[in-house]
Short mmCIF file of C-alpha atoms in Angstrom, two decimals:
data_model
loop_
_atom_site.label_atom_id
_atom_site.label_comp_id
_atom_site.label_asym_id
_atom_site.label_seq_id
_atom_site.Cartn_x
_atom_site.Cartn_y
_atom_site.Cartn_z
CA MET A 1 122.37 114.90 111.47
CA ASN A 2 122.54 113.70 107.96
CA LYS A 3 119.46 112.31 106.78
CA LYS A 4 119.29 108.49 105.96
CA LYS A 5 119.88 107.65 102.28
CA ARG A 6 118.06 104.55 100.64
CA ILE A 7 120.69 103.57 98.07
CA ARG A 8 120.06 102.15 94.71
CA ILE A 9 122.77 100.70 92.37
CA ILE A 10 121.31 100.05 88.84
CA PRO A 11 122.98 98.25 85.94
CA SER A 12 121.96 99.96 82.89
CA ILE A 13 121.95 97.96 79.69
CA LEU A 14 122.08 99.61 76.20
CA ILE A 15 120.77 97.27 73.49
CA ASP A 16 120.51 97.14 69.57
CA ASN A 17 117.44 95.18 68.74
CA GLN A 18 118.26 92.23 71.17
CA SER A 19 121.85 92.38 71.46
CA MET A 20 123.70 94.08 74.54
CA ILE A 21 126.09 96.76 73.41
CA LYS A 22 128.40 99.29 75.09
CA GLY A 23 129.92 102.28 74.11
CA LYS A 24 132.53 104.77 75.32
CA ASN A 25 131.45 108.59 75.18
CA PHE A 26 128.48 107.52 73.35
CA GLN A 27 130.47 105.99 70.33
CA ASN A 28 132.13 102.98 68.97
CA HIS A 29 129.61 100.35 70.40
CA LYS A 30 130.70 96.85 70.66
CA TYR A 31 128.81 93.69 71.05
CA LEU A 32 128.42 92.36 74.69
CA GLY A 33 126.22 89.29 74.10
CA ASP A 34 122.49 88.09 74.46
CA ILE A 35 120.43 90.43 76.71
CA PHE A 36 118.49 87.33 78.15
CA ASN A 37 121.52 86.02 79.93
CA ALA A 38 122.53 89.46 81.35
CA VAL A 39 119.09 89.94 82.70
CA ARG A 40 119.01 86.58 84.38
CA ILE A 41 122.45 87.25 86.01
CA TYR A 42 121.38 90.74 87.24
CA SER A 43 118.16 89.22 88.82
CA ASN A 44 119.97 86.36 90.36
CA LYS A 45 122.45 88.83 91.86
CA LYS A 46 119.65 90.81 93.12
CA SER A 47 120.24 94.07 91.39
CA HIS A 48 118.17 96.98 92.91
CA GLU A 49 116.62 97.62 89.40
CA LEU A 50 117.54 97.52 85.78
CA ILE A 51 117.63 100.09 83.07
CA ILE A 52 117.20 98.81 79.59
CA LEU A 53 117.63 101.47 76.52
CA ASP A 54 117.19 100.48 72.88
CA LYS A 55 119.54 102.51 71.03
CA SER A 56 118.32 101.60 67.82
CA ALA A 57 114.51 102.09 68.40
CA ARG A 58 114.71 106.02 67.66
CA GLU A 59 116.94 105.21 64.48
CA GLN A 60 114.64 102.76 63.25
CA SER A 61 111.70 105.14 64.15
CA ARG A 62 109.89 102.22 66.39
CA LEU A 63 109.13 101.71 69.91
CA PHE A 64 111.07 99.58 72.14
CA ASP A 65 110.02 96.00 71.49
CA THR A 66 107.15 95.13 73.68
CA ASN A 67 107.36 91.27 72.93
CA LEU A 68 110.78 91.43 73.90
CA LEU A 69 109.94 93.18 77.19
CA ARG A 70 107.44 90.72 77.68
CA LYS A 71 109.80 87.92 77.44
CA ILE A 72 112.09 89.58 79.65
CA SER A 73 109.41 90.34 82.31
CA SER A 74 108.35 86.78 82.33
CA GLU A 75 111.66 85.48 83.58
CA ILE A 76 112.68 88.26 85.97
CA PHE A 77 110.70 89.68 88.75
CA MET A 78 112.03 93.27 89.73
CA PRO A 79 111.62 96.83 88.69
CA ILE A 80 112.59 97.56 85.00
CA THR A 81 112.98 101.01 83.49
CA VAL A 82 112.74 100.72 79.62
CA GLY A 83 113.42 103.45 76.99
CA GLY A 84 113.42 103.88 73.28
CA ASN A 85 111.51 106.35 71.32
CA ILE A 86 108.43 106.65 73.66
CA LYS A 87 106.35 109.35 71.74
CA SER A 88 102.79 109.07 73.26
CA VAL A 89 100.65 108.22 76.15
CA GLU A 90 99.93 105.05 74.41
CA ASP A 91 103.34 103.93 73.70
CA ALA A 92 104.06 104.68 77.58
CA LYS A 93 101.03 102.43 78.44
CA LYS A 94 101.95 99.59 76.21
CA LEU A 95 105.47 99.14 77.87
CA ILE A 96 104.04 99.70 81.36
CA ASN A 97 101.31 96.90 80.33
CA SER A 98 104.25 94.89 78.93
CA GLY A 99 105.90 94.40 82.36
CA ALA A 100 107.75 97.92 82.76
CA GLU A 101 107.79 99.48 86.16
CA LYS A 102 108.89 102.74 84.65
CA ILE A 103 109.44 104.37 81.47
CA TYR A 104 112.59 106.37 80.32
CA LEU A 105 112.12 109.62 78.06
CA ASN A 106 115.26 111.66 76.77
CA SER A 107 115.28 112.80 73.00
CA THR A 108 111.34 112.66 72.47
CA ILE A 109 110.97 115.36 75.21
CA ILE A 110 113.30 118.01 73.53
CA ASN A 111 111.27 120.85 73.12
CA ASN A 112 108.21 118.72 73.75
CA TYR A 113 107.57 119.01 77.81
CA ASN A 114 103.97 118.27 77.45
CA LEU A 115 104.86 114.61 76.40
CA ILE A 116 106.01 114.41 80.23
CA SER A 117 102.85 115.83 81.73
CA ASP A 118 100.62 113.86 79.79
CA ILE A 119 102.10 110.51 80.45
CA SER A 120 102.47 111.53 84.18
CA SER A 121 98.71 112.06 84.27
CA GLU A 122 97.99 108.66 83.07
CA ILE A 123 100.86 106.48 84.59
CA GLY A 124 101.79 108.66 87.56
CA SER A 125 104.86 110.70 88.04
CA GLN A 126 106.75 107.64 89.86
CA SER A 127 106.86 105.55 86.67
CA ILE A 128 108.43 108.44 84.66
CA VAL A 129 112.37 108.49 84.47
CA VAL A 130 113.89 111.12 82.23
CA GLY A 131 117.39 110.85 81.11
CA VAL A 132 119.58 113.99 80.45
CA ASP A 133 122.95 113.87 78.77
CA VAL A 134 125.40 116.41 79.46
CA LYS A 135 128.93 117.34 78.38
CA LEU A 136 131.29 119.70 80.04
CA ILE A 137 132.16 122.57 77.42
CA GLY A 138 134.25 125.09 78.42
CA GLU A 139 132.72 125.85 82.21
CA ASP A 140 129.21 124.94 81.33
CA TYR A 141 127.17 121.77 81.07
CA GLN A 142 125.50 121.52 77.78
CA ILE A 143 122.71 119.16 76.90
CA PHE A 144 122.80 116.49 73.98
CA PHE A 145 120.29 114.17 72.67
CA ASP A 146 119.84 111.65 69.68
CA ASN A 147 122.60 109.44 71.50
CA GLY A 148 124.84 112.42 72.21
CA LYS A 149 124.66 113.40 68.46
CA LYS A 150 122.66 116.62 68.67
CA PHE A 151 123.09 119.77 70.64
CA TYR A 152 120.18 121.10 72.52
CA ASP A 153 120.04 124.91 72.91
CA LYS A 154 118.73 125.35 76.43
CA LYS A 155 120.46 125.95 79.75
CA PHE A 156 120.86 122.90 81.67
CA LEU A 157 119.23 123.97 84.81
CA GLN A 158 116.57 125.61 82.77
CA HIS A 159 115.97 122.16 81.24
CA LEU A 160 116.02 120.27 84.53
CA ASN A 161 113.42 122.48 86.09
CA LEU A 162 111.38 122.25 83.29
CA VAL A 163 111.71 118.48 83.12
CA VAL A 164 110.81 118.39 86.88
CA SER A 165 107.84 120.80 86.83
CA SER A 166 106.23 118.92 83.88
CA GLY A 167 106.27 115.76 86.19
CA ALA A 168 109.04 113.59 85.90
CA GLY A 169 109.47 111.02 88.85
CA GLU A 170 113.48 110.82 88.42
CA VAL A 171 115.99 112.05 86.42
CA ILE A 172 119.28 110.11 85.37
CA LEU A 173 121.77 112.86 84.92
CA ASN A 174 124.26 111.16 82.44
CA SER A 175 127.89 112.46 81.91
CA ILE A 176 128.76 111.99 78.18
CA SER A 177 132.36 112.96 78.93
CA ASN A 178 132.70 110.42 81.76
CA GLU A 179 130.64 107.23 80.02
CA GLY A 180 132.39 104.17 79.49
CA THR A 181 135.67 105.83 80.85
CA LYS A 182 135.80 104.15 84.35
CA ASN A 183 136.94 107.60 85.44
CA GLY A 184 134.75 108.00 88.34
CA PHE A 185 131.47 109.76 88.68
CA ASP A 186 131.38 113.63 87.63
CA ILE A 187 130.89 114.81 91.32
CA ASN A 188 131.08 118.46 90.16
CA LEU A 189 128.09 117.95 87.96
CA TYR A 190 125.96 116.18 90.69
CA LYS A 191 126.96 118.95 93.33
CA GLN A 192 125.16 121.49 91.05
CA VAL A 193 121.80 119.66 91.13
CA GLU A 194 121.86 118.17 94.63
CA ASN A 195 120.08 120.65 96.42
CA GLU A 196 117.77 121.88 93.52
CA PHE A 197 115.02 119.13 93.37
CA ASP A 198 112.70 116.89 95.46
CA ILE A 199 112.78 113.98 93.10
CA PRO A 200 115.65 111.50 93.06
CA ILE A 201 118.55 112.63 90.62
CA ILE A 202 120.30 109.38 89.52
CA ALA A 203 124.04 109.78 88.62
CA SER A 204 125.62 107.85 85.48
CA GLY A 205 128.76 107.64 83.68
CA GLY A 206 132.08 106.81 84.66
CA ALA A 207 131.93 104.30 87.70
CA SER A 208 134.98 102.47 87.74
CA SER A 209 134.69 100.21 91.13
CA PHE A 210 132.81 100.04 94.59
CA GLU A 211 134.75 103.09 95.81
CA SER A 212 133.26 105.14 92.73
CA PHE A 213 129.93 104.96 94.51
CA ILE A 214 131.15 105.54 97.94
CA GLU A 215 132.58 108.86 96.63
CA LEU A 216 129.37 109.64 95.30
CA PHE A 217 127.15 109.10 98.19
CA ASP A 218 129.87 110.68 100.35
CA LYS A 219 130.37 113.89 98.48
CA THR A 220 126.89 114.51 97.21
CA LYS A 221 123.29 114.17 98.65
CA LEU A 222 122.35 111.69 95.74
CA SER A 223 121.44 108.23 96.80
CA ALA A 224 120.91 106.32 93.33
CA ALA A 225 123.58 105.72 90.67
CA ALA A 226 123.37 103.69 87.33
CA ALA A 227 126.30 102.04 85.56
CA SER A 228 127.07 99.57 82.70
CA SER A 229 130.91 99.13 82.08
CA ILE A 230 131.57 97.95 85.82
CA PHE A 231 128.91 95.71 85.41
CA SER A 232 129.52 94.07 81.95
CA LEU A 233 133.31 94.51 81.25
CA PHE A 234 136.12 93.10 83.32
CA GLY A 235 139.82 93.93 83.47
CA LEU A 236 142.40 95.95 81.11
CA ASN A 237 141.55 93.95 77.92
CA GLU A 238 137.48 94.66 78.77
CA ALA A 239 136.51 91.02 78.49
CA VAL A 240 132.71 90.58 78.68
CA LEU A 241 131.62 89.61 82.09
CA ILE A 242 128.34 90.26 83.31
CA SER A 243 128.49 91.08 87.18
CA TYR A 244 126.95 92.84 90.03
CA PHE A 245 128.10 93.60 93.57
CA SER A 246 127.72 90.68 95.96
CA GLU A 247 125.08 90.75 98.43
CA LYS A 248 127.57 91.29 101.13
CA GLN A 249 129.33 94.10 99.28
CA LEU A 250 125.92 95.75 98.81
CA GLU A 251 124.69 95.45 102.23
CA GLU A 252 127.77 97.11 103.35
CA LEU A 253 127.13 99.91 100.60
CA VAL A 254 123.62 100.25 101.62
CA SER A 255 123.96 100.05 105.58
CA LYS A 256 126.64 102.60 105.45
CA TYR A 257 123.80 105.16 104.85
CA GLU A 258 120.62 103.78 106.37
CA MET B 1 92.12 79.94 90.54
CA ILE B 2 93.13 83.40 91.16
CA GLY B 3 91.22 86.34 89.41
CA ILE B 4 93.24 89.41 88.51
CA ILE B 5 91.12 92.10 88.02
CA ASN B 6 91.67 93.64 84.54
CA THR B 7 92.22 97.25 85.31
CA GLU B 8 94.30 97.85 82.23
CA THR B 9 96.36 100.54 83.73
CA GLY B 10 98.07 98.09 86.35
CA ASN B 11 100.88 95.76 85.30
CA ILE B 12 98.92 92.88 85.09
CA ASN B 13 101.48 91.00 83.10
CA SER B 14 104.19 91.28 85.76
CA ILE B 15 101.58 89.75 88.37
CA SER B 16 100.27 87.01 85.88
CA ASN B 17 104.01 85.99 85.38
CA VAL B 18 104.65 85.57 88.85
CA LEU B 19 101.65 83.23 89.32
CA LYS B 20 102.51 81.44 85.94
CA LYS B 21 106.26 80.62 87.33
CA THR B 22 104.76 79.51 90.73
CA GLY B 23 102.24 77.18 89.01
CA PHE B 24 99.10 78.88 90.19
CA ASN B 25 96.44 79.01 87.66
CA TYR B 26 94.76 82.70 87.15
CA LEU B 27 92.36 84.36 84.90
CA ILE B 28 92.34 88.08 83.97
CA SER B 29 88.46 89.64 83.63
CA LYS B 30 86.49 92.66 84.13
CA ASN B 31 83.53 90.32 84.59
CA HIS B 32 81.91 89.98 88.00
CA LYS B 33 80.64 86.74 87.46
CA GLU B 34 84.20 85.01 86.25
CA LEU B 35 85.62 86.88 89.04
CA THR B 36 83.24 85.38 91.90
CA ARG B 37 84.25 81.98 90.71
CA CYS B 38 87.78 82.51 91.63
CA GLU B 39 89.09 81.69 95.20
CA LYS B 40 91.17 84.61 95.59
CA ILE B 41 91.15 87.94 93.83
CA ILE B 42 94.16 90.27 92.91
CA PHE B 43 93.44 94.15 92.41
CA PRO B 44 96.64 95.55 90.70
CA GLY B 45 97.29 99.25 90.04
CA VAL B 46 100.04 101.50 88.89
CA GLY B 47 99.32 105.05 87.86
CA ASN B 48 97.86 108.55 88.82
CA PHE B 49 94.93 108.10 91.46
CA ASP B 50 92.31 110.04 89.46
CA ALA B 51 93.47 108.43 86.11
CA CYS B 52 93.09 104.80 87.77
CA MET B 53 89.57 105.71 89.34
CA LYS B 54 88.18 107.23 86.34
CA ASN B 55 89.37 103.81 84.45
CA LEU B 56 87.66 101.85 86.95
CA ARG B 57 84.32 103.85 86.81
CA LYS B 58 84.21 103.61 83.02
CA ASN B 59 84.61 99.89 83.11
CA SER B 60 81.96 99.49 86.07
CA LEU B 61 84.92 97.94 87.89
CA ASP B 62 84.26 100.11 90.94
CA ASP B 63 81.04 98.20 91.58
CA VAL B 64 82.74 94.90 90.84
CA VAL B 65 85.59 95.54 93.38
CA LYS B 66 83.04 96.53 95.94
CA ASN B 67 80.99 93.73 95.34
CA LEU B 68 83.82 91.35 95.51
CA ILE B 69 85.02 92.76 98.85
CA ILE B 70 81.85 93.34 100.48
CA LYS B 71 79.06 91.27 99.14
CA ASP B 72 81.04 88.24 98.24
CA GLN B 73 83.41 88.46 100.84
CA LYS B 74 86.45 87.42 98.68
CA LYS B 75 90.04 87.20 99.88
CA ILE B 76 91.48 89.99 97.96
CA LEU B 77 95.19 91.30 97.59
CA CYS B 78 95.12 95.02 96.34
CA ILE B 79 98.53 96.30 95.32
CA CYS B 80 99.97 99.79 95.17
CA VAL B 81 97.41 102.29 93.68
CA GLY B 82 94.95 99.35 93.91
CA MET B 83 95.34 99.66 97.75
CA GLN B 84 95.29 103.12 97.65
CA LEU B 85 91.84 103.40 95.94
CA LEU B 86 90.33 101.57 98.70
CA LEU B 87 90.64 104.56 100.74
CA ASN B 88 88.33 107.84 100.88
CA TYR B 89 90.54 109.96 98.91
CA SER B 90 94.22 110.89 97.93
CA GLU B 91 96.06 114.09 97.89
CA GLU B 92 97.05 113.03 94.31
CA GLY B 93 93.78 114.15 92.90
CA ASP B 94 90.18 115.01 93.30
CA SER B 95 88.67 111.87 92.64
CA GLU B 96 86.68 110.19 95.62
CA GLY B 97 88.21 106.74 96.25
CA LEU B 98 86.05 103.53 96.90
CA GLY B 99 85.83 104.37 100.79
CA ILE B 100 86.04 100.61 101.68
CA ILE B 101 88.95 101.63 104.33
CA ASP B 102 88.71 104.66 106.37
CA GLY B 103 91.82 106.86 105.36
CA TYR B 104 93.50 108.70 102.73
CA CYS B 105 96.75 108.82 100.95
CA LYS B 106 99.00 111.69 101.90
CA LYS B 107 101.96 112.91 99.88
CA PHE B 108 105.48 112.50 101.36
CA LEU B 109 107.36 115.53 102.09
CA LYS B 110 110.94 115.83 101.05
CA ASN B 111 112.31 116.33 104.48
CA GLU B 112 110.74 112.91 105.49
CA VAL B 113 112.03 110.60 102.72
CA ASN B 114 114.88 112.86 100.98
CA ASN B 115 113.46 112.47 97.63
CA VAL B 116 109.78 112.22 96.53
CA PRO B 117 108.94 109.63 94.91
CA HIS B 118 110.34 107.29 97.63
CA ILE B 119 112.05 104.52 95.56
CA GLY B 120 113.80 101.67 96.81
CA TRP B 121 114.01 98.55 98.81
CA ALA B 122 112.95 98.42 102.44
CA PRO B 123 112.01 95.81 105.16
CA ILE B 124 108.64 95.88 106.77
CA LEU B 125 107.33 95.08 109.97
CA SER B 126 104.30 93.27 110.43
CA LYS B 127 102.90 90.98 113.57
CA HIS B 128 100.27 89.19 111.39
CA LYS B 129 100.42 85.45 111.70
CA ILE B 130 100.45 84.76 108.24
CA PHE B 131 102.42 87.84 106.72
CA GLU B 132 104.95 88.06 109.42
CA TYR B 133 108.03 90.33 109.18
CA ASN B 134 110.19 91.78 111.66
CA GLY B 135 112.24 94.26 109.63
CA ASP B 136 114.83 91.97 108.64
CA LYS B 137 117.44 92.91 106.01
CA ASP B 138 117.05 89.76 104.18
CA ALA B 139 113.32 90.52 103.42
CA LYS B 140 113.27 93.77 101.40
CA PHE B 141 110.24 94.84 99.26
CA TYR B 142 110.46 97.35 96.41
CA PHE B 143 108.72 100.56 96.87
CA CYS B 144 108.02 103.30 94.20
CA HIS B 145 105.59 105.62 95.38
CA SER B 146 104.91 109.45 96.24
CA TYR B 147 101.74 108.93 98.59
CA HIS B 148 101.29 106.77 101.38
CA ALA B 149 98.03 105.46 103.32
CA LYS B 150 96.96 107.22 106.49
CA ILE B 151 94.68 104.62 108.00
CA THR B 152 92.04 105.93 110.43
CA ASP B 153 90.07 102.57 110.33
CA LYS B 154 90.85 101.06 113.92
CA GLU B 155 90.09 97.73 112.96
CA VAL B 156 92.78 97.54 110.47
CA ASN B 157 96.19 95.56 111.04
CA VAL B 158 98.91 97.70 109.77
CA PHE B 159 102.31 96.69 108.16
CA SER B 160 104.77 99.58 108.73
CA SER B 161 108.06 100.68 107.03
CA ASN B 162 110.61 103.21 107.95
CA PHE B 163 112.80 105.64 106.32
CA ASN B 164 113.20 108.60 108.52
CA ILE B 165 109.74 108.50 109.24
CA ASN B 166 107.56 105.48 109.79
CA PHE B 167 104.99 105.00 107.02
CA CYS B 168 102.26 102.61 106.08
CA ALA B 169 103.65 99.83 103.98
CA GLY B 170 100.15 97.87 103.84
CA PHE B 171 97.29 96.51 105.97
CA ILE B 172 95.03 93.64 106.61
CA LYS B 173 91.50 93.96 107.47
CA ASN B 174 89.02 90.81 107.57
CA ASN B 175 89.43 89.50 103.80
CA ILE B 176 91.36 92.52 102.60
CA VAL B 177 95.19 92.62 102.27
CA GLY B 178 96.65 95.99 100.75
CA VAL B 179 100.10 96.61 100.03
CA GLN B 180 101.85 99.62 99.10
CA PHE B 181 105.12 98.01 97.83
CA HIS B 182 105.26 95.76 94.62
CA PRO B 183 105.48 91.86 95.73
CA GLU B 184 105.57 91.21 91.76
CA LYS B 185 108.51 93.29 91.45
CA SER B 186 110.33 92.10 94.72
CA LEU B 187 112.46 89.16 93.66
CA ASN B 188 111.99 85.98 95.93
CA VAL B 189 110.95 87.97 98.86
CA GLY B 190 107.78 89.01 96.80
CA THR B 191 107.16 85.92 95.13
CA ASN B 192 106.97 84.28 98.78
CA PHE B 193 104.61 86.99 99.83
CA LEU B 194 102.22 86.41 97.01
CA LYS B 195 102.71 82.52 97.83
CA LYS B 196 101.45 83.25 101.35
CA PHE B 197 98.54 85.15 99.94
CA VAL B 198 97.30 82.25 97.54
CA ILE B 199 98.18 79.42 100.14
CA ASN B 200 97.78 80.48 103.55
CA PHE B 201 95.77 83.53 103.76
#
């Protein structure tokens, strides 16, 4: 008998300072609107969690804005994961103390896996999410960092193994090729990792509809997925519309696997 | 007045935000005298068991917590690692816990919960007259943990949750409420839980 899955569908928000933005294949970002409006809607719609990543933090050599996080967490009472140039245990603690449930690491752990173990021994594994951005090149998935701009010369599974053994609590495996395309999740990517690790792997990149999630959960052992286009853009013209599945749809999805 | 024990590592901000929004007065303190003046206490915790325990000792908060619970008999809500620290020990580390409730924290096995840590929303079962929950899908709480409490204390009234296996979602013993889930992160369901603690417990 198949084991039950505890499904999580997580809207992911990319920001540039306080503006919500959205790109395609990590490029050509457009302005979507005010972040406060978006997080209020996601909270009212009872989204399972939220991920908020500040794209400009690393470019501007600063940490995710703790004042912004304090404002957000004083309005919505739900689990939030935040990322943006977290370089030390102190950075991680500042964000947790400002209301983050979990912190997200990506570019700052490249060749620096100790950062994961150092943070984990303070705030615990369950609060560390590591983002891994990959692109299919030839037959292999290759890792990129710095918003997909830089290539990391390490085998994909080797990198994941190091991330997990250093103490990550979750991994968001993001398909750069699928990001923003609404082509569905990269099922082959997730098939490669579904049996490898104990920790949750969160799929990200390409969700186009309710059915994309069903396909992912039916075809792989994953139980969590993040998405942004589907929860922020509407129709062929991609008009801005912040939304989430209705409670009824969500319950249908969740109870299919529980 | 609600006293939030200033454990530094906990997400104190999230708890105080909910109290502020629901109109309850609170103070955040490490000082026993200040905390004894409060009607009820919240003991937050997020983090590694040993790191949290070390931090408590560094600030002499281990004695503060023990005094508030045992000597002052304060009504206290202990959240996540705050709850785990009341037990004798955890498989997460080598530190002794506060030993106020008999039991320990056990790591989930992958074959029990699919993935460790166990993360997500789940209903709970509790027959306690104030915190009554019958496993209803409309009342789910947010969990994010790798370790779960194994309570051996017979006087404890346990809340349970289920995910392939049954596990302890929290407990009540006399003046103590301990929860594994995060009421402060559980939307309206969590806010209502905190209200029940503040108003009814």
